[in-house]
mmCIF file of C-alpha atoms in Angstrom:
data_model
loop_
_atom_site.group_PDB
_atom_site.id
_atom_site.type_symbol
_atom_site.label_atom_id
_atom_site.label_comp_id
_atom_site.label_asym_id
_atom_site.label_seq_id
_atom_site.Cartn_x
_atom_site.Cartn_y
_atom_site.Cartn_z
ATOM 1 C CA UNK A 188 4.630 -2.881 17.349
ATOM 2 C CA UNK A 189 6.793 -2.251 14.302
ATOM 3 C CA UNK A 190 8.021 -5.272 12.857
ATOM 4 C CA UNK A 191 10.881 -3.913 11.250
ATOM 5 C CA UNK A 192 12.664 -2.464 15.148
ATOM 6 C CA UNK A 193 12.128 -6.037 16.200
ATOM 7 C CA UNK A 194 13.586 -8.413 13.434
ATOM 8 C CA UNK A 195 17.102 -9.703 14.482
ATOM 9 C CA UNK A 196 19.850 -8.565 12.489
ATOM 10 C CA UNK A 197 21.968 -10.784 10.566
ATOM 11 C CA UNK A 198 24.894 -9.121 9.190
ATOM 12 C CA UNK A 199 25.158 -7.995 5.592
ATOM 13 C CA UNK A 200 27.678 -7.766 3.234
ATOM 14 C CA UNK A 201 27.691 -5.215 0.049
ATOM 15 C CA UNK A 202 28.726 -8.845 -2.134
ATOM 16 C CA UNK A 203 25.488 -10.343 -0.853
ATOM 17 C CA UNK A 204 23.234 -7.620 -1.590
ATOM 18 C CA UNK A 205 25.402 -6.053 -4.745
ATOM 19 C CA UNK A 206 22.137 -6.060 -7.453
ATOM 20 C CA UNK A 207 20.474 -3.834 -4.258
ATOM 21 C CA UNK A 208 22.932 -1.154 -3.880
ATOM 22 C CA UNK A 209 23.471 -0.798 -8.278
ATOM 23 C CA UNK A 210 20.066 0.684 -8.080
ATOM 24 C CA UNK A 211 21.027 3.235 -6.096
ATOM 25 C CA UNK A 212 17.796 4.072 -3.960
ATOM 26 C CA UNK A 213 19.718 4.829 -0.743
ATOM 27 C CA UNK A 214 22.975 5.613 -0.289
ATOM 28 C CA UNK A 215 25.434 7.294 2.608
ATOM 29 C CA UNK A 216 26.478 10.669 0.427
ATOM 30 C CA UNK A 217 29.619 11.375 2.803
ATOM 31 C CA UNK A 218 27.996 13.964 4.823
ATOM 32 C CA UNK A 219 27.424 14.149 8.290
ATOM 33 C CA UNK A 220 24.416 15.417 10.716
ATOM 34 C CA UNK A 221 24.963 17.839 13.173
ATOM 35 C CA UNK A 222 24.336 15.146 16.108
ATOM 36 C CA UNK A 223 27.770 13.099 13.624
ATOM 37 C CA UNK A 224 25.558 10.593 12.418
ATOM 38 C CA UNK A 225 26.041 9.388 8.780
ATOM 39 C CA UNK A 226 23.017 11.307 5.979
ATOM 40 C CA UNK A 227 21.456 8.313 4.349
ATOM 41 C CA UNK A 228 20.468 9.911 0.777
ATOM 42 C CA UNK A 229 17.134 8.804 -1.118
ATOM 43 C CA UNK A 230 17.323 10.639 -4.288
ATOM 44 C CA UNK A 231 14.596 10.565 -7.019
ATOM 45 C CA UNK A 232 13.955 7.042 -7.760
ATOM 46 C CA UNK A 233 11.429 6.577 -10.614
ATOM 47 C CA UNK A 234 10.336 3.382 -9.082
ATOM 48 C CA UNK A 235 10.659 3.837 -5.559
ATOM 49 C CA UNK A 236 7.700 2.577 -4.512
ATOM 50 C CA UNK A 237 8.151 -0.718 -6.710
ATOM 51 C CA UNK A 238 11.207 -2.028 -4.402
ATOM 52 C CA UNK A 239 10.226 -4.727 -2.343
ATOM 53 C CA UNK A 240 10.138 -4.397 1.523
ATOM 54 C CA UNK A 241 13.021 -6.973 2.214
ATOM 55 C CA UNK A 242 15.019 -5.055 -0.678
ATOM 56 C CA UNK A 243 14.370 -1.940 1.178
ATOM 57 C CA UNK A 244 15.179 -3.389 4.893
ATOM 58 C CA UNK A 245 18.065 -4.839 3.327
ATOM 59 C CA UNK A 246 19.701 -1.715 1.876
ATOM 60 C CA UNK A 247 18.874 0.338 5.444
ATOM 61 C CA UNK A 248 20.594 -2.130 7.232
ATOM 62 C CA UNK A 249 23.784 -2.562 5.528
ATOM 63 C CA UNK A 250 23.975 1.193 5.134
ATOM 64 C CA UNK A 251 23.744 1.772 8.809
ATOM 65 C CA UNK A 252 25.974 -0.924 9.952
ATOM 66 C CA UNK A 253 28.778 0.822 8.054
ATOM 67 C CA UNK A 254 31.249 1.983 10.729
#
């Protein structure tokens, strides 16, 4: 099973994970998918694969909880 499907949500807000979202790993760009979903934008982060997993399920959730 994936762990990450099955964790319970607890709401985030940008204040509480403001440090996160400076670094700029992920981030909704505006645009829109075809099916009207929001694009969730990785762009070239030098140390992408140095972000810790609860930093990266962190930034995922709060950017798809955004109405």
């Amino acid at each position: 099973t994936d762990e990450i499907m099955h964790q319970d949500i607890i709401p985030l807000y940008a204040a509480d994970i403001q440090d996160q979202l400076k670094k700029q790993f992920a981030y909704l760009s505006g645009g829109r998918g075809r099916d009207g979903y929001p694009v969730i934008t990785f762009p070239d982060y030098p140390a992408f694969s140095d972000i810790p997993e609860k930093e990266f399920q962190n930034v995922l959730t709060y950017l798809t909880s955004i109405p």
